[in-house]
Amino acid sequence: MIRILTGFALAAVAGIALGVLVARSRWAGDLLLPPVEVVRPIPAIALVPIAILVFPTDEQGIVFITFAAAFFPIMVSTRHAVRALPTLWEDAVRTMGGGRAHVLWNVVLPGTLPGVFGGLSVGMGVAWICVISAEMISGEFGVGYRTWHAYTVVDYPAVLVGMASIGVLGWVASASVELLGRRLTRWLPRAGESAEGDIR
């Protein structure tokens, strides 16, 4: 859980920040998007050899793999969410004297929350897949390592327990992200509420 939470938190901060930057700034998009798009198709688990070479401990390498797995879904979802915002909202705030910082904090970030949390949910799922795989390849402890070790010693009951543990922990982590997203977007109208309001 420490590996997941550390890598995921770093990916959330970096992914949201970069997604907003490349969507709001043309020069940043032209400069940063090409290298990001070149790296994005590379599976995070394929970075394990690089992580082993670059980071002095397996723990740091596994956190890096988790970060790389979650970063791209979060960044892409944030970028699309920012670009999908109606320009009318920003124009209205600017007409009333709002500056760029005011627009960012009061229009862009709140308006993109549904899209951002969609990316966070996907990122959490991908991060779990990759952290388990990284533990199996280069870890010394963890659910993934224990599950693989049980397989190598032909302890199939322990393998099943490990698989069940991975599923439950992954579900709890993804459900927590979705619950937080619903709590932070309670002010948004729901589809059923909008239809009911139109009928009335």
PDB file of C-alpha atoms in Angstrom:
ATOM      1  CA  MET A   1       0.000   0.000   0.000  1.00  0.00           C
ATOM      2  CA  ILE A   2       2.895   2.374   0.707  1.00  0.00           C
ATOM      3  CA  ARG A   3       4.318   1.683  -2.740  1.00  0.00           C
ATOM      4  CA  ILE A   4       0.949   2.252  -4.407  1.00  0.00           C
ATOM      5  CA  LEU A   5       0.074   5.386  -2.461  1.00  0.00           C
ATOM      6  CA  THR A   6       3.507   6.969  -2.948  1.00  0.00           C
ATOM      7  CA  GLY A   7       3.728   6.325  -6.679  1.00  0.00           C
ATOM      8  CA  PHE A   8       0.074   7.180  -7.261  1.00  0.00           C
ATOM      9  CA  ALA A   9       0.253  10.449  -5.306  1.00  0.00           C
ATOM     10  CA  LEU A  10       3.334  11.569  -7.259  1.00  0.00           C
ATOM     11  CA  ALA A  11       1.644  10.584 -10.535  1.00  0.00           C
ATOM     12  CA  ALA A  12      -1.542  12.457  -9.590  1.00  0.00           C
ATOM     13  CA  VAL A  13       0.313  15.691  -8.835  1.00  0.00           C
ATOM     14  CA  ALA A  14       2.549  15.509 -11.903  1.00  0.00           C
ATOM     15  CA  GLY A  15      -0.167  14.227 -14.245  1.00  0.00           C
ATOM     16  CA  ILE A  16      -2.737  16.856 -13.308  1.00  0.00           C
ATOM     17  CA  ALA A  17      -0.168  19.669 -13.426  1.00  0.00           C
ATOM     18  CA  LEU A  18       1.213  18.633 -16.819  1.00  0.00           C
ATOM     19  CA  GLY A  19      -2.244  17.954 -18.231  1.00  0.00           C
ATOM     20  CA  VAL A  20      -3.442  21.426 -17.316  1.00  0.00           C
ATOM     21  CA  LEU A  21      -0.217  23.012 -18.582  1.00  0.00           C
ATOM     22  CA  VAL A  22      -0.214  21.422 -22.039  1.00  0.00           C
ATOM     23  CA  ALA A  23      -3.946  22.075 -22.465  1.00  0.00           C
ATOM     24  CA  ARG A  24      -3.756  25.729 -21.410  1.00  0.00           C
ATOM     25  CA  SER A  25      -0.441  26.708 -23.030  1.00  0.00           C
ATOM     26  CA  ARG A  26       0.202  26.235 -26.733  1.00  0.00           C
ATOM     27  CA  TRP A  27       3.993  26.525 -26.424  1.00  0.00           C
ATOM     28  CA  ALA A  28       4.052  24.007 -23.576  1.00  0.00           C
ATOM     29  CA  GLY A  29       1.968  21.602 -25.638  1.00  0.00           C
ATOM     30  CA  ASP A  30       4.231  21.975 -28.660  1.00  0.00           C
ATOM     31  CA  LEU A  31       7.336  21.477 -26.517  1.00  0.00           C
ATOM     32  CA  LEU A  32       6.266  18.731 -24.119  1.00  0.00           C
ATOM     33  CA  LEU A  33       3.634  16.654 -25.894  1.00  0.00           C
ATOM     34  CA  PRO A  34       5.900  15.091 -28.580  1.00  0.00           C
ATOM     35  CA  PRO A  35       8.333  13.455 -26.113  1.00  0.00           C
ATOM     36  CA  VAL A  36       5.449  12.463 -23.823  1.00  0.00           C
ATOM     37  CA  GLU A  37       3.598  10.820 -26.698  1.00  0.00           C
ATOM     38  CA  VAL A  38       6.752   8.919 -27.682  1.00  0.00           C
ATOM     39  CA  VAL A  39       7.173   7.516 -24.161  1.00  0.00           C
ATOM     40  CA  ARG A  40       3.460   6.889 -23.452  1.00  0.00           C
ATOM     41  CA  PRO A  41       3.056   3.691 -25.544  1.00  0.00           C
ATOM     42  CA  ILE A  42       5.931   2.004 -23.679  1.00  0.00           C
ATOM     43  CA  PRO A  43       4.453  -0.359 -21.054  1.00  0.00           C
ATOM     44  CA  ALA A  44       5.453   0.686 -17.549  1.00  0.00           C
ATOM     45  CA  ILE A  45       6.543  -2.857 -16.738  1.00  0.00           C
ATOM     46  CA  ALA A  46       9.069  -2.628 -19.606  1.00  0.00           C
ATOM     47  CA  LEU A  47      10.840   0.066 -17.563  1.00  0.00           C
ATOM     48  CA  VAL A  48      11.856  -2.432 -14.874  1.00  0.00           C
ATOM     49  CA  PRO A  49      15.420  -2.901 -16.258  1.00  0.00           C
ATOM     50  CA  ILE A  50      15.879   0.890 -16.355  1.00  0.00           C
ATOM     51  CA  ALA A  51      14.530   1.215 -12.813  1.00  0.00           C
ATOM     52  CA  ILE A  52      16.987  -1.443 -11.613  1.00  0.00           C
ATOM     53  CA  LEU A  53      19.881   0.457 -13.204  1.00  0.00           C
ATOM     54  CA  VAL A  54      18.865   3.983 -12.183  1.00  0.00           C
ATOM     55  CA  PHE A  55      17.544   3.560  -8.645  1.00  0.00           C
ATOM     56  CA  PRO A  56      19.782   2.274  -5.852  1.00  0.00           C
ATOM     57  CA  THR A  57      17.060   0.207  -4.132  1.00  0.00           C
ATOM     58  CA  ASP A  58      14.294  -2.071  -5.379  1.00  0.00           C
ATOM     59  CA  GLU A  59      11.795  -0.054  -3.327  1.00  0.00           C
ATOM     60  CA  GLN A  60      12.501   3.162  -5.237  1.00  0.00           C
ATOM     61  CA  GLY A  61      12.400   1.309  -8.537  1.00  0.00           C
ATOM     62  CA  ILE A  62       8.991  -0.204  -7.813  1.00  0.00           C
ATOM     63  CA  VAL A  63       7.611   3.189  -6.771  1.00  0.00           C
ATOM     64  CA  PHE A  64       8.938   4.590 -10.058  1.00  0.00           C
ATOM     65  CA  ILE A  65       7.160   1.829 -12.019  1.00  0.00           C
ATOM     66  CA  THR A  66       3.939   2.621 -10.151  1.00  0.00           C
ATOM     67  CA  PHE A  67       4.372   6.320 -10.921  1.00  0.00           C
ATOM     68  CA  ALA A  68       4.983   5.680 -14.625  1.00  0.00           C
ATOM     69  CA  ALA A  69       1.942   3.407 -14.870  1.00  0.00           C
ATOM     70  CA  ALA A  70      -0.471   5.906 -13.292  1.00  0.00           C
ATOM     71  CA  PHE A  71       0.982   9.107 -14.748  1.00  0.00           C
ATOM     72  CA  PHE A  72      -0.115   8.818 -18.375  1.00  0.00           C
ATOM     73  CA  PRO A  73      -3.828   7.991 -17.842  1.00  0.00           C
ATOM     74  CA  ILE A  74      -4.082  10.873 -15.389  1.00  0.00           C
ATOM     75  CA  MET A  75      -2.268  13.325 -17.656  1.00  0.00           C
ATOM     76  CA  VAL A  76      -4.257  12.412 -20.780  1.00  0.00           C
ATOM     77  CA  SER A  77      -7.625  12.544 -18.988  1.00  0.00           C
ATOM     78  CA  THR A  78      -6.782  15.909 -17.441  1.00  0.00           C
ATOM     79  CA  ARG A  79      -5.696  17.343 -20.792  1.00  0.00           C
ATOM     80  CA  HIS A  80      -8.902  16.236 -22.510  1.00  0.00           C
ATOM     81  CA  ALA A  81     -11.032  17.489 -19.608  1.00  0.00           C
ATOM     82  CA  VAL A  82      -9.445  20.943 -19.755  1.00  0.00           C
ATOM     83  CA  ARG A  83      -9.875  21.173 -23.527  1.00  0.00           C
ATOM     84  CA  ALA A  84     -13.524  20.103 -23.235  1.00  0.00           C
ATOM     85  CA  LEU A  85     -14.431  22.983 -20.923  1.00  0.00           C
ATOM     86  CA  PRO A  86     -16.840  25.476 -22.530  1.00  0.00           C
ATOM     87  CA  THR A  87     -14.956  28.652 -23.400  1.00  0.00           C
ATOM     88  CA  LEU A  88     -18.043  30.585 -22.333  1.00  0.00           C
ATOM     89  CA  TRP A  89     -17.219  29.948 -18.690  1.00  0.00           C
ATOM     90  CA  GLU A  90     -13.759  31.470 -18.951  1.00  0.00           C
ATOM     91  CA  ASP A  91     -15.023  34.384 -21.059  1.00  0.00           C
ATOM     92  CA  ALA A  92     -17.674  35.181 -18.452  1.00  0.00           C
ATOM     93  CA  VAL A  93     -15.128  35.268 -15.622  1.00  0.00           C
ATOM     94  CA  ARG A  94     -12.696  37.386 -17.647  1.00  0.00           C
ATOM     95  CA  THR A  95     -15.498  39.811 -18.504  1.00  0.00           C
ATOM     96  CA  MET A  96     -16.075  40.317 -14.790  1.00  0.00           C
ATOM     97  CA  GLY A  97     -12.387  41.094 -14.248  1.00  0.00           C
ATOM     98  CA  GLY A  98     -11.007  37.682 -13.324  1.00  0.00           C
ATOM     99  CA  GLY A  99      -7.335  37.032 -14.072  1.00  0.00           C
ATOM    100  CA  ARG A 100      -5.614  33.861 -15.249  1.00  0.00           C
ATOM    101  CA  ALA A 101      -5.039  32.572 -11.721  1.00  0.00           C
ATOM    102  CA  HIS A 102      -8.671  33.219 -10.796  1.00  0.00           C
ATOM    103  CA  VAL A 103      -9.868  31.385 -13.903  1.00  0.00           C
ATOM    104  CA  LEU A 104      -7.555  28.443 -13.157  1.00  0.00           C
ATOM    105  CA  TRP A 105      -8.651  27.957  -9.546  1.00  0.00           C
ATOM    106  CA  ASN A 106     -12.329  28.795  -9.905  1.00  0.00           C
ATOM    107  CA  VAL A 107     -13.213  27.587 -13.403  1.00  0.00           C
ATOM    108  CA  VAL A 108     -10.646  25.175 -14.857  1.00  0.00           C
ATOM    109  CA  LEU A 109      -9.866  22.967 -11.859  1.00  0.00           C
ATOM    110  CA  PRO A 110     -13.466  22.580 -10.592  1.00  0.00           C
ATOM    111  CA  GLY A 111     -14.788  22.086 -14.117  1.00  0.00           C
ATOM    112  CA  THR A 112     -12.312  19.324 -14.911  1.00  0.00           C
ATOM    113  CA  LEU A 113     -12.859  17.287 -11.726  1.00  0.00           C
ATOM    114  CA  PRO A 114     -15.069  14.602 -13.353  1.00  0.00           C
ATOM    115  CA  GLY A 115     -12.531  13.989 -16.108  1.00  0.00           C
ATOM    116  CA  VAL A 116      -9.608  14.116 -13.689  1.00  0.00           C
ATOM    117  CA  PHE A 117     -11.150  11.535 -11.392  1.00  0.00           C
ATOM    118  CA  GLY A 118     -11.875   9.324 -14.376  1.00  0.00           C
ATOM    119  CA  GLY A 119      -8.144   9.381 -15.114  1.00  0.00           C
ATOM    120  CA  LEU A 120      -7.314   8.811 -11.451  1.00  0.00           C
ATOM    121  CA  SER A 121      -9.540   5.738 -11.352  1.00  0.00           C
ATOM    122  CA  VAL A 122      -7.941   4.279 -14.492  1.00  0.00           C
ATOM    123  CA  GLY A 123      -4.478   5.210 -13.220  1.00  0.00           C
ATOM    124  CA  MET A 124      -5.057   3.410  -9.940  1.00  0.00           C
ATOM    125  CA  GLY A 125      -6.066   0.219 -11.730  1.00  0.00           C
ATOM    126  CA  VAL A 126      -3.043   0.298 -14.047  1.00  0.00           C
ATOM    127  CA  ALA A 127      -0.750   1.122 -11.120  1.00  0.00           C
ATOM    128  CA  TRP A 128      -1.915  -2.000  -9.269  1.00  0.00           C
ATOM    129  CA  ILE A 129      -1.233  -4.197 -12.280  1.00  0.00           C
ATOM    130  CA  CYS A 130       2.276  -2.822 -12.686  1.00  0.00           C
ATOM    131  CA  VAL A 131       3.272  -2.753  -9.018  1.00  0.00           C
ATOM    132  CA  ILE A 132       2.324  -6.425  -8.652  1.00  0.00           C
ATOM    133  CA  SER A 133       4.264  -7.300 -11.809  1.00  0.00           C
ATOM    134  CA  ALA A 134       7.278  -5.288 -10.618  1.00  0.00           C
ATOM    135  CA  GLU A 135       7.205  -7.069  -7.247  1.00  0.00           C
ATOM    136  CA  MET A 136       7.175 -10.406  -9.030  1.00  0.00           C
ATOM    137  CA  ILE A 137      10.181  -9.438 -11.149  1.00  0.00           C
ATOM    138  CA  SER A 138      12.434  -7.510  -8.788  1.00  0.00           C
ATOM    139  CA  GLY A 139      10.792  -7.208  -5.393  1.00  0.00           C
ATOM    140  CA  GLU A 140      11.893  -8.789  -2.128  1.00  0.00           C
ATOM    141  CA  PHE A 141       8.537  -8.521  -0.377  1.00  0.00           C
ATOM    142  CA  GLY A 142       4.960  -7.580  -1.107  1.00  0.00           C
ATOM    143  CA  VAL A 143       1.829  -9.375  -2.285  1.00  0.00           C
ATOM    144  CA  GLY A 144       3.194  -9.832  -5.807  1.00  0.00           C
ATOM    145  CA  TYR A 145       6.489 -11.257  -4.563  1.00  0.00           C
ATOM    146  CA  ARG A 146       4.755 -13.606  -2.107  1.00  0.00           C
ATOM    147  CA  THR A 147       2.347 -14.829  -4.785  1.00  0.00           C
ATOM    148  CA  TRP A 148       5.175 -15.544  -7.236  1.00  0.00           C
ATOM    149  CA  HIS A 149       7.287 -17.184  -4.534  1.00  0.00           C
ATOM    150  CA  ALA A 150       4.353 -19.429  -3.637  1.00  0.00           C
ATOM    151  CA  TYR A 151       4.073 -20.441  -7.284  1.00  0.00           C
ATOM    152  CA  THR A 152       7.784 -21.311  -7.513  1.00  0.00           C
ATOM    153  CA  VAL A 153       7.522 -23.629  -4.487  1.00  0.00           C
ATOM    154  CA  VAL A 154       4.264 -25.149  -5.819  1.00  0.00           C
ATOM    155  CA  ASP A 155       2.175 -23.779  -2.935  1.00  0.00           C
ATOM    156  CA  TYR A 156      -1.037 -23.285  -4.895  1.00  0.00           C
ATOM    157  CA  PRO A 157      -3.295 -22.435  -1.921  1.00  0.00           C
ATOM    158  CA  ALA A 158      -0.960 -19.523  -1.144  1.00  0.00           C
ATOM    159  CA  VAL A 159      -1.119 -18.497  -4.825  1.00  0.00           C
ATOM    160  CA  LEU A 160      -4.915 -18.343  -4.627  1.00  0.00           C
ATOM    161  CA  VAL A 161      -4.724 -16.346  -1.393  1.00  0.00           C
ATOM    162  CA  GLY A 162      -2.308 -13.933  -3.065  1.00  0.00           C
ATOM    163  CA  MET A 163      -4.582 -13.509  -6.081  1.00  0.00           C
ATOM    164  CA  ALA A 164      -7.578 -12.870  -3.832  1.00  0.00           C
ATOM    165  CA  SER A 165      -5.578 -10.354  -1.786  1.00  0.00           C
ATOM    166  CA  ILE A 166      -4.516  -8.497  -4.947  1.00  0.00           C
ATOM    167  CA  GLY A 167      -8.116  -8.347  -6.144  1.00  0.00           C
ATOM    168  CA  VAL A 168      -9.517  -7.107  -2.845  1.00  0.00           C
ATOM    169  CA  LEU A 169      -6.796  -4.494  -2.306  1.00  0.00           C
ATOM    170  CA  GLY A 170      -7.134  -3.246  -5.888  1.00  0.00           C
ATOM    171  CA  TRP A 171     -10.901  -2.989  -5.563  1.00  0.00           C
ATOM    172  CA  VAL A 172     -10.645  -1.080  -2.266  1.00  0.00           C
ATOM    173  CA  ALA A 173      -8.120   1.368  -3.756  1.00  0.00           C
ATOM    174  CA  SER A 174     -10.189   2.028  -6.907  1.00  0.00           C
ATOM    175  CA  ALA A 175     -13.427   2.318  -4.908  1.00  0.00           C
ATOM    176  CA  SER A 176     -11.760   4.845  -2.590  1.00  0.00           C
ATOM    177  CA  VAL A 177     -10.765   7.015  -5.549  1.00  0.00           C
ATOM    178  CA  GLU A 178     -14.279   6.855  -7.008  1.00  0.00           C
ATOM    179  CA  LEU A 179     -15.846   7.646  -3.629  1.00  0.00           C
ATOM    180  CA  LEU A 180     -13.584  10.663  -3.207  1.00  0.00           C
ATOM    181  CA  GLY A 181     -14.506  11.786  -6.723  1.00  0.00           C
ATOM    182  CA  ARG A 182     -18.222  11.583  -5.959  1.00  0.00           C
ATOM    183  CA  ARG A 183     -17.736  13.535  -2.737  1.00  0.00           C
ATOM    184  CA  LEU A 184     -15.797  16.326  -4.452  1.00  0.00           C
ATOM    185  CA  THR A 185     -18.249  16.616  -7.366  1.00  0.00           C
ATOM    186  CA  ARG A 186     -21.494  16.541  -5.390  1.00  0.00           C
ATOM    187  CA  TRP A 187     -22.248  20.075  -6.593  1.00  0.00           C
ATOM    188  CA  LEU A 188     -22.465  18.900 -10.204  1.00  0.00           C
ATOM    189  CA  PRO A 189     -25.948  18.093 -11.576  1.00  0.00           C
ATOM    190  CA  ARG A 190     -26.539  14.403 -12.223  1.00  0.00           C
ATOM    191  CA  ALA A 191     -28.147  13.073 -15.400  1.00  0.00           C
ATOM    192  CA  GLY A 192     -31.325  12.008 -13.588  1.00  0.00           C
ATOM    193  CA  GLU A 193     -31.562  15.319 -11.757  1.00  0.00           C
ATOM    194  CA  SER A 194     -31.192  17.280 -14.991  1.00  0.00           C
ATOM    195  CA  ALA A 195     -33.921  15.288 -16.709  1.00  0.00           C
ATOM    196  CA  GLU A 196     -36.217  15.687 -13.708  1.00  0.00           C
ATOM    197  CA  GLY A 197     -35.554  19.417 -13.654  1.00  0.00           C
ATOM    198  CA  ASP A 198     -36.382  19.714 -17.357  1.00  0.00           C
ATOM    199  CA  ILE A 199     -39.683  17.900 -16.847  1.00  0.00           C
ATOM    200  CA  ARG A 200     -40.626  20.219 -14.014  1.00  0.00           C
TER     201      ARG A 200
END
